[in-house]
Backbone as XML, in Angstrom:
<?xml version="1.0"?>
<chain id="A" units="angstrom">
  <residue number="1" name="UNK">
    <atom name="N" x="0.854" y="-1.176" z="0.000"/>
    <atom name="CA" x="0.000" y="0.000" z="0.000"/>
    <atom name="C" x="0.902" y="1.242" z="0.000"/>
  </residue>
  <residue number="2" name="UNK">
    <atom name="N" x="0.524" y="2.257" z="-0.741"/>
    <atom name="CA" x="1.303" y="3.482" z="-0.869"/>
    <atom name="C" x="1.035" y="4.449" z="0.286"/>
  </residue>
  <residue number="3" name="UNK">
    <atom name="N" x="1.905" y="5.455" z="0.385"/>
    <atom name="CA" x="1.742" y="6.493" z="1.404"/>
    <atom name="C" x="0.365" y="7.143" z="1.308"/>
  </residue>
  <residue number="4" name="UNK">
    <atom name="N" x="-0.039" y="7.536" z="0.101"/>
    <atom name="CA" x="-1.311" y="8.243" z="-0.038"/>
    <atom name="C" x="-2.495" y="7.391" z="0.439"/>
  </residue>
  <residue number="5" name="UNK">
    <atom name="N" x="-2.453" y="6.093" z="0.153"/>
    <atom name="CA" x="-3.537" y="5.199" z="0.597"/>
    <atom name="C" x="-3.516" y="5.013" z="2.115"/>
  </residue>
  <residue number="6" name="UNK">
    <atom name="N" x="-2.310" y="4.850" z="2.657"/>
    <atom name="CA" x="-2.195" y="4.670" z="4.108"/>
    <atom name="C" x="-2.690" y="5.902" z="4.847"/>
  </residue>
  <residue number="7" name="UNK">
    <atom name="N" x="-2.287" y="7.073" z="4.353"/>
    <atom name="CA" x="-2.711" y="8.312" z="5.003"/>
    <atom name="C" x="-4.236" y="8.433" z="4.979"/>
  </residue>
  <residue number="8" name="UNK">
    <atom name="N" x="-4.841" y="8.178" z="3.844"/>
    <atom name="CA" x="-6.292" y="8.275" z="3.728"/>
    <atom name="C" x="-6.980" y="7.275" z="4.662"/>
  </residue>
  <residue number="9" name="UNK">
    <atom name="N" x="-6.457" y="6.055" z="4.700"/>
    <atom name="CA" x="-7.039" y="5.023" z="5.558"/>
    <atom name="C" x="-6.973" y="5.442" z="7.031"/>
  </residue>
  <residue number="10" name="UNK">
    <atom name="N" x="-5.829" y="5.934" z="7.459"/>
    <atom name="CA" x="-5.672" y="6.353" z="8.858"/>
    <atom name="C" x="-6.569" y="7.552" z="9.178"/>
  </residue>
  <residue number="11" name="UNK">
    <atom name="N" x="-6.632" y="8.494" z="8.259"/>
    <atom name="CA" x="-7.470" y="9.679" z="8.469"/>
    <atom name="C" x="-8.938" y="9.284" z="8.600"/>
  </residue>
  <residue number="12" name="UNK">
    <atom name="N" x="-9.404" y="8.417" z="7.704"/>
    <atom name="CA" x="-10.804" y="7.990" z="7.745"/>
    <atom name="C" x="-11.097" y="7.151" z="8.984"/>
  </residue>
  <residue number="13" name="UNK">
    <atom name="N" x="-10.159" y="6.311" z="9.359"/>
    <atom name="CA" x="-10.354" y="5.493" z="10.551"/>
    <atom name="C" x="-10.519" y="6.373" z="11.788"/>
  </residue>
  <residue number="14" name="UNK">
    <atom name="N" x="-9.830" y="7.500" z="11.798"/>
    <atom name="CA" x="-9.922" y="8.438" z="12.914"/>
    <atom name="C" x="-11.034" y="9.473" z="12.725"/>
  </residue>
  <residue number="15" name="UNK">
    <atom name="N" x="-11.853" y="9.257" z="11.698"/>
    <atom name="CA" x="-13.022" y="10.096" z="11.414"/>
    <atom name="C" x="-12.660" y="11.573" z="11.311"/>
  </residue>
  <residue number="16" name="UNK">
    <atom name="N" x="-11.598" y="11.844" z="10.555"/>
    <atom name="CA" x="-11.157" y="13.217" z="10.328"/>
    <atom name="C" x="-11.361" y="13.592" z="8.873"/>
  </residue>
  <residue number="17" name="UNK">
    <atom name="N" x="-11.730" y="14.828" z="8.637"/>
    <atom name="CA" x="-11.737" y="15.333" z="7.270"/>
    <atom name="C" x="-10.311" y="15.740" z="6.924"/>
  </residue>
  <residue number="18" name="UNK">
    <atom name="N" x="-10.073" y="15.969" z="5.664"/>
    <atom name="CA" x="-8.749" y="16.428" z="5.247"/>
    <atom name="C" x="-8.424" y="17.773" z="5.893"/>
  </residue>
  <residue number="19" name="UNK">
    <atom name="N" x="-9.388" y="18.647" z="5.952"/>
    <atom name="CA" x="-9.185" y="19.970" z="6.555"/>
    <atom name="C" x="-8.879" y="19.872" z="8.048"/>
  </residue>
  <residue number="20" name="UNK">
    <atom name="N" x="-9.590" y="18.986" z="8.737"/>
    <atom name="CA" x="-9.353" y="18.818" z="10.171"/>
    <atom name="C" x="-7.939" y="18.323" z="10.440"/>
  </residue>
  <residue number="21" name="UNK">
    <atom name="N" x="-7.504" y="17.336" z="9.656"/>
    <atom name="CA" x="-6.149" y="16.821" z="9.845"/>
    <atom name="C" x="-5.110" y="17.894" z="9.522"/>
  </residue>
  <residue number="22" name="UNK">
    <atom name="N" x="-5.344" y="18.664" z="8.469"/>
    <atom name="CA" x="-4.423" y="19.744" z="8.113"/>
    <atom name="C" x="-4.320" y="20.753" z="9.261"/>
  </residue>
  <residue number="23" name="UNK">
    <atom name="N" x="-5.448" y="21.080" z="9.856"/>
    <atom name="CA" x="-5.446" y="22.034" z="10.971"/>
    <atom name="C" x="-4.690" y="21.480" z="12.175"/>
  </residue>
  <residue number="24" name="UNK">
    <atom name="N" x="-4.907" y="20.214" z="12.485"/>
    <atom name="CA" x="-4.217" y="19.573" z="13.609"/>
    <atom name="C" x="-2.706" y="19.644" z="13.430"/>
  </residue>
  <residue number="25" name="UNK">
    <atom name="N" x="-2.257" y="19.451" z="12.184"/>
    <atom name="CA" x="-0.823" y="19.417" z="11.894"/>
    <atom name="C" x="-0.262" y="20.775" z="11.476"/>
  </residue>
  <residue number="26" name="UNK">
    <atom name="N" x="-1.109" y="21.794" z="11.557"/>
    <atom name="CA" x="-0.676" y="23.145" z="11.208"/>
    <atom name="C" x="-0.256" y="23.244" z="9.740"/>
  </residue>
  <residue number="27" name="UNK">
    <atom name="N" x="-1.054" y="22.633" z="8.870"/>
    <atom name="CA" x="-0.798" y="22.653" z="7.427"/>
    <atom name="C" x="-1.862" y="23.471" z="6.729"/>
  </residue>
  <residue number="28" name="UNK">
    <atom name="N" x="-1.613" y="23.814" z="5.487"/>
    <atom name="CA" x="-2.627" y="24.480" z="4.675"/>
    <atom name="C" x="-3.772" y="23.497" z="4.433"/>
  </residue>
  <residue number="29" name="UNK">
    <atom name="N" x="-4.984" y="23.994" z="4.291"/>
    <atom name="CA" x="-6.141" y="23.108" z="4.106"/>
    <atom name="C" x="-6.020" y="22.129" z="2.932"/>
  </residue>
  <residue number="30" name="UNK">
    <atom name="N" x="-5.308" y="22.501" z="1.888"/>
    <atom name="CA" x="-5.195" y="21.620" z="0.722"/>
    <atom name="C" x="-4.065" y="20.594" z="0.843"/>
  </residue>
  <residue number="31" name="UNK">
    <atom name="N" x="-3.238" y="20.709" z="1.872"/>
    <atom name="CA" x="-2.051" y="19.849" z="1.979"/>
    <atom name="C" x="-2.410" y="18.368" z="2.013"/>
  </residue>
  <residue number="32" name="UNK">
    <atom name="N" x="-3.363" y="17.999" z="2.849"/>
    <atom name="CA" x="-3.723" y="16.585" z="2.983"/>
    <atom name="C" x="-4.322" y="16.065" z="1.677"/>
  </residue>
  <residue number="33" name="UNK">
    <atom name="N" x="-5.155" y="16.875" z="1.046"/>
    <atom name="CA" x="-5.709" y="16.493" z="-0.252"/>
    <atom name="C" x="-4.591" y="16.232" z="-1.257"/>
  </residue>
  <residue number="34" name="UNK">
    <atom name="N" x="-3.605" y="17.089" z="-1.269"/>
    <atom name="CA" x="-2.469" y="16.913" z="-2.180"/>
    <atom name="C" x="-1.662" y="15.663" z="-1.855"/>
  </residue>
  <residue number="35" name="UNK">
    <atom name="N" x="-1.507" y="15.345" z="-0.575"/>
    <atom name="CA" x="-0.795" y="14.116" z="-0.189"/>
    <atom name="C" x="-1.573" y="12.892" z="-0.664"/>
  </residue>
  <residue number="36" name="UNK">
    <atom name="N" x="-2.882" y="12.908" z="-0.411"/>
    <atom name="CA" x="-3.707" y="11.747" z="-0.729"/>
    <atom name="C" x="-3.894" y="11.539" z="-2.230"/>
  </residue>
  <residue number="37" name="UNK">
    <atom name="N" x="-3.756" y="12.594" z="-3.014"/>
    <atom name="CA" x="-3.914" y="12.466" z="-4.462"/>
    <atom name="C" x="-2.568" y="12.370" z="-5.179"/>
  </residue>
  <residue number="38" name="UNK">
    <atom name="N" x="-1.499" y="12.215" z="-4.440"/>
    <atom name="CA" x="-0.132" y="12.081" z="-4.965"/>
    <atom name="C" x="0.365" y="13.331" z="-5.694"/>
  </residue>
  <residue number="39" name="UNK">
    <atom name="N" x="-0.261" y="14.478" z="-5.464"/>
    <atom name="CA" x="0.207" y="15.713" z="-6.093"/>
    <atom name="C" x="1.402" y="16.294" z="-5.348"/>
  </residue>
  <residue number="40" name="UNK">
    <atom name="N" x="1.573" y="15.889" z="-4.099"/>
    <atom name="CA" x="2.654" y="16.408" z="-3.280"/>
    <atom name="C" x="3.030" y="15.352" z="-2.245"/>
  </residue>
  <residue number="41" name="UNK">
    <atom name="N" x="4.218" y="15.466" z="-1.699"/>
    <atom name="CA" x="4.681" y="14.575" z="-0.634"/>
    <atom name="C" x="5.082" y="15.419" z="0.560"/>
  </residue>
  <residue number="42" name="UNK">
    <atom name="N" x="4.911" y="14.872" z="1.764"/>
    <atom name="CA" x="5.257" y="15.657" z="2.950"/>
    <atom name="C" x="6.772" y="15.753" z="3.133"/>
  </residue>
  <residue number="43" name="UNK">
    <atom name="N" x="7.193" y="16.815" z="3.801"/>
    <atom name="CA" x="8.600" y="16.923" z="4.199"/>
    <atom name="C" x="8.849" y="15.873" z="5.282"/>
  </residue>
  <residue number="44" name="UNK">
    <atom name="N" x="10.100" y="15.649" z="5.610"/>
    <atom name="CA" x="10.413" y="14.691" z="6.671"/>
    <atom name="C" x="9.739" y="15.099" z="7.984"/>
  </residue>
  <residue number="45" name="UNK">
    <atom name="N" x="9.760" y="16.400" z="8.288"/>
    <atom name="CA" x="9.142" y="16.874" z="9.530"/>
    <atom name="C" x="7.641" y="16.579" z="9.558"/>
  </residue>
  <residue number="46" name="UNK">
    <atom name="N" x="6.974" y="16.792" z="8.433"/>
    <atom name="CA" x="5.526" y="16.537" z="8.372"/>
    <atom name="C" x="5.236" y="15.040" z="8.408"/>
  </residue>
  <residue number="47" name="UNK">
    <atom name="N" x="6.101" y="14.244" z="7.778"/>
    <atom name="CA" x="5.942" y="12.791" z="7.823"/>
    <atom name="C" x="6.038" y="12.293" z="9.263"/>
  </residue>
  <residue number="48" name="UNK">
    <atom name="N" x="7.028" y="12.801" z="9.981"/>
    <atom name="CA" x="7.193" y="12.423" z="11.392"/>
    <atom name="C" x="5.982" y="12.874" z="12.210"/>
  </residue>
  <residue number="49" name="UNK">
    <atom name="N" x="5.485" y="14.079" z="11.936"/>
    <atom name="CA" x="4.299" y="14.579" z="12.652"/>
    <atom name="C" x="3.087" y="13.686" z="12.390"/>
  </residue>
  <residue number="50" name="UNK">
    <atom name="N" x="2.908" y="13.264" z="11.137"/>
    <atom name="CA" x="1.805" y="12.349" z="10.801"/>
    <atom name="C" x="1.957" y="11.021" z="11.538"/>
  </residue>
  <residue number="51" name="UNK">
    <atom name="N" x="3.162" y="10.474" z="11.529"/>
    <atom name="CA" x="3.411" y="9.194" z="12.205"/>
    <atom name="C" x="3.133" y="9.309" z="13.702"/>
  </residue>
  <residue number="52" name="UNK">
    <atom name="N" x="3.563" y="10.390" z="14.293"/>
    <atom name="CA" x="3.313" y="10.583" z="15.736"/>
    <atom name="C" x="1.834" y="10.754" z="16.023"/>
  </residue>
  <residue number="53" name="UNK">
    <atom name="N" x="1.167" y="11.527" z="15.190"/>
    <atom name="CA" x="-0.259" y="11.757" z="15.422"/>
    <atom name="C" x="-1.041" y="10.446" z="15.359"/>
  </residue>
  <residue number="54" name="UNK">
    <atom name="N" x="-0.763" y="9.629" z="14.349"/>
    <atom name="CA" x="-1.507" y="8.378" z="14.175"/>
    <atom name="C" x="-0.897" y="7.214" z="14.954"/>
  </residue>
  <residue number="55" name="UNK">
    <atom name="N" x="0.219" y="7.452" z="15.642"/>
    <atom name="CA" x="0.899" y="6.437" z="16.443"/>
    <atom name="C" x="1.295" y="5.222" z="15.599"/>
  </residue>
  <residue number="56" name="UNK">
    <atom name="N" x="1.916" y="5.524" z="14.449"/>
    <atom name="CA" x="2.446" y="4.492" z="13.566"/>
    <atom name="C" x="3.888" y="4.872" z="13.243"/>
  </residue>
  <residue number="57" name="UNK">
    <atom name="N" x="4.612" y="3.964" z="12.624"/>
    <atom name="CA" x="5.981" y="4.275" z="12.228"/>
    <atom name="C" x="5.982" y="4.979" z="10.870"/>
  </residue>
  <residue number="58" name="UNK">
    <atom name="N" x="7.058" y="5.709" z="10.610"/>
    <atom name="CA" x="7.228" y="6.316" z="9.279"/>
    <atom name="C" x="7.319" y="5.215" z="8.226"/>
  </residue>
  <residue number="59" name="UNK">
    <atom name="N" x="7.951" y="4.100" z="8.582"/>
    <atom name="CA" x="8.041" y="2.969" z="7.652"/>
    <atom name="C" x="6.655" y="2.472" z="7.259"/>
  </residue>
  <residue number="60" name="UNK">
    <atom name="N" x="5.745" y="2.432" z="8.217"/>
    <atom name="CA" x="4.383" y="2.008" z="7.901"/>
    <atom name="C" x="3.732" y="3.013" z="6.941"/>
  </residue>
  <residue number="61" name="UNK">
    <atom name="N" x="3.832" y="4.298" z="7.263"/>
    <atom name="CA" x="3.238" y="5.322" z="6.396"/>
    <atom name="C" x="3.783" y="5.267" z="4.980"/>
  </residue>
  <residue number="62" name="UNK">
    <atom name="N" x="5.073" y="4.996" z="4.847"/>
    <atom name="CA" x="5.715" y="4.983" z="3.525"/>
    <atom name="C" x="5.528" y="3.670" z="2.776"/>
  </residue>
  <residue number="63" name="UNK">
    <atom name="N" x="4.953" y="2.672" z="3.429"/>
    <atom name="CA" x="4.732" y="1.388" z="2.773"/>
    <atom name="C" x="5.936" y="0.472" z="2.798"/>
  </residue>
  <residue number="64" name="UNK">
    <atom name="N" x="6.947" y="0.814" z="3.611"/>
    <atom name="CA" x="8.138" y="-0.032" z="3.728"/>
    <atom name="C" x="7.791" y="-1.314" z="4.471"/>
  </residue>
  <residue number="65" name="UNK">
    <atom name="N" x="6.896" y="-1.201" z="5.441"/>
    <atom name="CA" x="6.473" y="-2.346" z="6.225"/>
    <atom name="C" x="4.965" y="-2.305" z="6.398"/>
  </residue>
  <residue number="66" name="UNK">
    <atom name="N" x="4.389" y="-3.460" z="6.627"/>
    <atom name="CA" x="2.965" y="-3.530" z="6.936"/>
    <atom name="C" x="2.729" y="-3.606" z="8.435"/>
  </residue>
  <residue number="67" name="UNK">
    <atom name="N" x="3.808" y="-3.594" z="9.210"/>
    <atom name="CA" x="3.676" y="-3.641" z="10.661"/>
    <atom name="C" x="3.169" y="-2.304" z="11.153"/>
  </residue>
  <residue number="68" name="UNK">
    <atom name="N" x="1.977" y="-2.325" z="11.685"/>
    <atom name="CA" x="1.282" y="-1.119" z="12.104"/>
    <atom name="C" x="1.681" y="-0.707" z="13.507"/>
  </residue>
  <residue number="69" name="UNK">
    <atom name="N" x="1.785" y="-1.672" z="14.374"/>
    <atom name="CA" x="2.047" y="-1.373" z="15.770"/>
    <atom name="C" x="3.524" y="-1.522" z="16.100"/>
  </residue>
  <residue number="70" name="UNK">
    <atom name="N" x="4.089" y="-0.565" z="16.824"/>
    <atom name="CA" x="5.453" y="-0.766" z="17.298"/>
    <atom name="C" x="5.423" y="-1.805" z="18.422"/>
  </residue>
  <residue number="71" name="UNK">
    <atom name="N" x="6.012" y="-2.960" z="18.187"/>
    <atom name="CA" x="5.899" y="-4.077" z="19.117"/>
    <atom name="C" x="7.162" y="-4.240" z="19.967"/>
  </residue>
  <residue number="72" name="UNK">
    <atom name="N" x="8.103" y="-3.364" z="19.844"/>
    <atom name="CA" x="9.303" y="-3.427" z="20.664"/>
    <atom name="C" x="10.213" y="-4.577" z="20.294"/>
  </residue>
  <residue number="73" name="UNK">
    <atom name="N" x="10.316" y="-4.890" z="19.021"/>
    <atom name="CA" x="11.246" y="-5.919" z="18.574"/>
    <atom name="C" x="10.729" y="-7.336" z="18.687"/>
  </residue>
  <residue number="74" name="UNK">
    <atom name="N" x="9.557" y="-7.522" z="19.242"/>
    <atom name="CA" x="9.010" y="-8.869" z="19.388"/>
    <atom name="C" x="8.589" y="-9.410" z="18.028"/>
  </residue>
  <residue number="75" name="UNK">
    <atom name="N" x="8.929" y="-10.654" z="17.760"/>
    <atom name="CA" x="8.526" y="-11.295" z="16.510"/>
    <atom name="C" x="7.137" y="-11.891" z="16.719"/>
  </residue>
  <residue number="76" name="UNK">
    <atom name="N" x="6.226" y="-11.507" z="15.845"/>
    <atom name="CA" x="4.849" y="-11.970" z="15.988"/>
    <atom name="C" x="4.541" y="-13.093" z="15.015"/>
  </residue>
  <residue number="77" name="UNK">
    <atom name="N" x="3.727" y="-13.996" z="15.452"/>
    <atom name="CA" x="3.208" y="-15.073" z="14.632"/>
    <atom name="C" x="2.481" y="-14.471" z="13.426"/>
  </residue>
  <residue number="78" name="UNK">
    <atom name="N" x="2.575" y="-15.125" z="12.272"/>
    <atom name="CA" x="1.970" y="-14.581" z="11.047"/>
    <atom name="C" x="0.453" y="-14.454" z="11.164"/>
  </residue>
  <residue number="79" name="UNK">
    <atom name="N" x="-0.198" y="-15.322" z="11.931"/>
    <atom name="CA" x="-1.652" y="-15.217" z="12.122"/>
    <atom name="C" x="-2.004" y="-13.937" z="12.881"/>
  </residue>
  <residue number="80" name="UNK">
    <atom name="N" x="-1.188" y="-13.578" z="13.856"/>
    <atom name="CA" x="-1.424" y="-12.344" z="14.614"/>
    <atom name="C" x="-1.243" y="-11.144" z="13.713"/>
  </residue>
  <residue number="81" name="UNK">
    <atom name="N" x="-0.218" y="-11.157" z="12.885"/>
    <atom name="CA" x="0.017" y="-10.054" z="11.955"/>
    <atom name="C" x="-1.154" y="-9.923" z="10.994"/>
  </residue>
  <residue number="82" name="UNK">
    <atom name="N" x="-1.656" y="-11.034" z="10.473"/>
    <atom name="CA" x="-2.821" y="-10.993" z="9.563"/>
    <atom name="C" x="-4.038" y="-10.403" z="10.277"/>
  </residue>
  <residue number="83" name="UNK">
    <atom name="N" x="-4.220" y="-10.795" z="11.537"/>
    <atom name="CA" x="-5.335" y="-10.275" z="12.316"/>
    <atom name="C" x="-5.199" y="-8.765" z="12.497"/>
  </residue>
  <residue number="84" name="UNK">
    <atom name="N" x="-3.998" y="-8.289" z="12.807"/>
    <atom name="CA" x="-3.759" y="-6.850" z="12.943"/>
    <atom name="C" x="-4.105" y="-6.117" z="11.657"/>
  </residue>
  <residue number="85" name="UNK">
    <atom name="N" x="-3.745" y="-6.691" z="10.513"/>
    <atom name="CA" x="-4.031" y="-6.046" z="9.231"/>
    <atom name="C" x="-5.539" y="-5.925" z="9.007"/>
  </residue>
  <residue number="86" name="UNK">
    <atom name="N" x="-6.266" y="-6.935" z="9.391"/>
    <atom name="CA" x="-7.731" y="-6.869" z="9.280"/>
    <atom name="C" x="-8.265" y="-5.800" z="10.234"/>
  </residue>
  <residue number="87" name="UNK">
    <atom name="N" x="-7.786" y="-5.818" z="11.461"/>
    <atom name="CA" x="-8.247" y="-4.871" z="12.478"/>
    <atom name="C" x="-7.986" y="-3.424" z="12.053"/>
  </residue>
  <residue number="88" name="UNK">
    <atom name="N" x="-6.832" y="-3.181" z="11.424"/>
    <atom name="CA" x="-6.468" y="-1.836" z="10.977"/>
    <atom name="C" x="-7.472" y="-1.248" z="10.005"/>
  </residue>
  <residue number="89" name="UNK">
    <atom name="N" x="-8.138" y="-2.094" z="9.261"/>
    <atom name="CA" x="-9.057" y="-1.629" z="8.237"/>
    <atom name="C" x="-10.450" y="-1.310" z="8.772"/>
  </residue>
  <residue number="90" name="UNK">
    <atom name="N" x="-10.691" y="-1.646" z="10.033"/>
    <atom name="CA" x="-12.002" y="-1.414" z="10.629"/>
    <atom name="C" x="-12.159" y="0.028" z="11.072"/>
  </residue>
  <residue number="91" name="UNK">
    <atom name="N" x="-13.387" y="0.544" z="10.966"/>
    <atom name="CA" x="-13.633" y="1.862" z="11.534"/>
    <atom name="C" x="-13.803" y="1.702" z="13.044"/>
  </residue>
  <residue number="92" name="UNK">
    <atom name="N" x="-13.919" y="2.797" z="13.754"/>
    <atom name="CA" x="-13.950" y="2.763" z="15.219"/>
    <atom name="C" x="-15.099" y="1.909" z="15.766"/>
  </residue>
  <residue number="93" name="UNK">
    <atom name="N" x="-16.282" y="2.004" z="15.156"/>
    <atom name="CA" x="-17.430" y="1.226" z="15.635"/>
    <atom name="C" x="-17.212" y="-0.270" z="15.438"/>
  </residue>
  <residue number="94" name="UNK">
    <atom name="N" x="-16.706" y="-0.645" z="14.276"/>
    <atom name="CA" x="-16.453" y="-2.058" z="14.003"/>
    <atom name="C" x="-15.342" y="-2.591" z="14.899"/>
  </residue>
  <residue number="95" name="UNK">
    <atom name="N" x="-14.318" y="-1.782" z="15.167"/>
    <atom name="CA" x="-13.231" y="-2.198" z="16.058"/>
    <atom name="C" x="-13.765" y="-2.435" z="17.472"/>
  </residue>
  <residue number="96" name="UNK">
    <atom name="N" x="-14.657" y="-1.570" z="17.927"/>
    <atom name="CA" x="-15.264" y="-1.742" z="19.255"/>
    <atom name="C" x="-16.110" y="-3.014" z="19.302"/>
  </residue>
  <residue number="97" name="UNK">
    <atom name="N" x="-16.834" y="-3.289" z="18.227"/>
    <atom name="CA" x="-17.650" y="-4.497" z="18.152"/>
    <atom name="C" x="-16.775" y="-5.753" z="18.179"/>
  </residue>
  <residue number="98" name="UNK">
    <atom name="N" x="-15.655" y="-5.711" z="17.450"/>
    <atom name="CA" x="-14.736" y="-6.846" z="17.439"/>
    <atom name="C" x="-14.139" y="-7.069" z="18.824"/>
  </residue>
  <residue number="99" name="UNK">
    <atom name="N" x="-13.769" y="-6.003" z="19.505"/>
    <atom name="CA" x="-13.225" y="-6.110" z="20.857"/>
    <atom name="C" x="-14.254" y="-6.719" z="21.799"/>
  </residue>
  <residue number="100" name="UNK">
    <atom name="N" x="-15.481" y="-6.276" z="21.673"/>
    <atom name="CA" x="-16.556" y="-6.819" z="22.503"/>
    <atom name="C" x="-16.752" y="-8.315" z="22.240"/>
  </residue>
  <residue number="101" name="UNK">
    <atom name="N" x="-16.718" y="-8.695" z="20.975"/>
    <atom name="CA" x="-16.880" y="-10.105" z="20.619"/>
    <atom name="C" x="-15.702" y="-10.932" z="21.125"/>
  </residue>
  <residue number="102" name="UNK">
    <atom name="N" x="-14.495" y="-10.397" z="21.025"/>
    <atom name="CA" x="-13.315" y="-11.115" z="21.525"/>
    <atom name="C" x="-13.417" y="-11.318" z="23.041"/>
  </residue>
  <residue number="103" name="UNK">
    <atom name="N" x="-13.899" y="-10.308" z="23.751"/>
    <atom name="CA" x="-14.094" y="-10.448" z="25.202"/>
    <atom name="C" x="-15.134" y="-11.515" z="25.511"/>
  </residue>
  <residue number="104" name="UNK">
    <atom name="N" x="-16.190" y="-11.578" z="24.706"/>
    <atom name="CA" x="-17.201" y="-12.619" z="24.875"/>
    <atom name="C" x="-16.582" y="-14.013" z="24.676"/>
  </residue>
  <residue number="105" name="UNK">
    <atom name="N" x="-15.764" y="-14.165" z="23.632"/>
    <atom name="CA" x="-15.121" y="-15.452" z="23.375"/>
    <atom name="C" x="-14.209" y="-15.866" z="24.530"/>
  </residue>
  <residue number="106" name="UNK">
    <atom name="N" x="-13.486" y="-14.904" z="25.095"/>
    <atom name="CA" x="-12.643" y="-15.215" z="26.262"/>
    <atom name="C" x="-13.492" y="-15.661" z="27.448"/>
  </residue>
  <residue number="107" name="UNK">
    <atom name="N" x="-14.596" y="-14.955" z="27.682"/>
    <atom name="CA" x="-15.517" y="-15.325" z="28.756"/>
    <atom name="C" x="-16.049" y="-16.744" z="28.550"/>
  </residue>
  <residue number="108" name="UNK">
    <atom name="N" x="-16.493" y="-17.030" z="27.337"/>
    <atom name="CA" x="-17.034" y="-18.350" z="26.989"/>
    <atom name="C" x="-15.970" y="-19.439" z="27.181"/>
  </residue>
  <residue number="109" name="UNK">
    <atom name="N" x="-14.758" y="-19.157" z="26.764"/>
    <atom name="CA" x="-13.655" y="-20.115" z="26.905"/>
    <atom name="C" x="-13.385" y="-20.422" z="28.373"/>
  </residue>
  <residue number="110" name="UNK">
    <atom name="N" x="-13.378" y="-19.382" z="29.210"/>
    <atom name="CA" x="-13.152" y="-19.587" z="30.652"/>
    <atom name="C" x="-14.267" y="-20.430" z="31.263"/>
  </residue>
  <residue number="111" name="UNK">
    <atom name="N" x="-15.506" y="-20.125" z="30.867"/>
    <atom name="CA" x="-16.645" y="-20.880" z="31.401"/>
    <atom name="C" x="-16.592" y="-22.348" z="31.001"/>
  </residue>
  <residue number="112" name="UNK">
    <atom name="N" x="-16.145" y="-22.635" z="29.764"/>
    <atom name="CA" x="-16.059" y="-24.013" z="29.317"/>
    <atom name="C" x="-14.944" y="-24.781" z="30.038"/>
  </residue>
  <residue number="113" name="UNK">
    <atom name="N" x="-13.916" y="-24.090" z="30.473"/>
    <atom name="CA" x="-12.804" y="-24.745" z="31.176"/>
    <atom name="C" x="-13.096" y="-24.937" z="32.654"/>
  </residue>
  <residue number="114" name="UNK">
    <atom name="N" x="-14.012" y="-24.167" z="33.239"/>
    <atom name="CA" x="-14.297" y="-24.249" z="34.674"/>
    <atom name="C" x="-14.723" y="-25.646" z="35.119"/>
  </residue>
  <residue number="115" name="UNK">
    <atom name="N" x="-15.687" y="-26.302" z="34.440"/>
    <atom name="CA" x="-16.090" y="-27.646" z="34.905"/>
    <atom name="C" x="-14.909" y="-28.640" z="34.882"/>
  </residue>
  <residue number="116" name="UNK">
    <atom name="N" x="-14.058" y="-28.540" z="33.873"/>
    <atom name="CA" x="-12.922" y="-29.457" z="33.774"/>
    <atom name="C" x="-11.932" y="-29.212" z="34.911"/>
  </residue>
  <residue number="117" name="UNK">
    <atom name="N" x="-11.774" y="-27.974" z="35.327"/>
    <atom name="CA" x="-10.850" y="-27.640" z="36.397"/>
    <atom name="C" x="-11.388" y="-28.044" z="37.755"/>
  </residue>
  <residue number="118" name="UNK">
    <atom name="N" x="-12.705" y="-28.103" z="37.916"/>
    <atom name="CA" x="-13.320" y="-28.450" z="39.188"/>
    <atom name="C" x="-13.361" y="-29.954" z="39.410"/>
  </residue>
  <residue number="119" name="UNK">
    <atom name="N" x="-13.144" y="-30.748" z="38.376"/>
    <atom name="CA" x="-13.215" y="-32.217" z="38.486"/>
    <atom name="C" x="-12.049" y="-32.785" z="39.235"/>
  </residue>
</chain>
């Protein structure tokens, strides 16, 4: 995925308009539109500001890596990485729903193990 696509995805996931993001980063209103349409590229300082704002790495924004979360050098199982990629594409409401469902599955799993542990 390219920088322009990643930026748009992150902006939409955070429910920001292009103008709102430009204002947050102290940019001209058209700057984000130009980034997303490949008419312009951010300076290193603006790239770093975008990465910090969205809490991602510059490598992720630039498409060098698909690793979204800084994991502190830990090597993750490929299934976990695939799950993260799916999760990244969800909007805030869908992400909350997935979290709720995952908590339900954990609850269900604990309940199913309780009778076996009591035997």
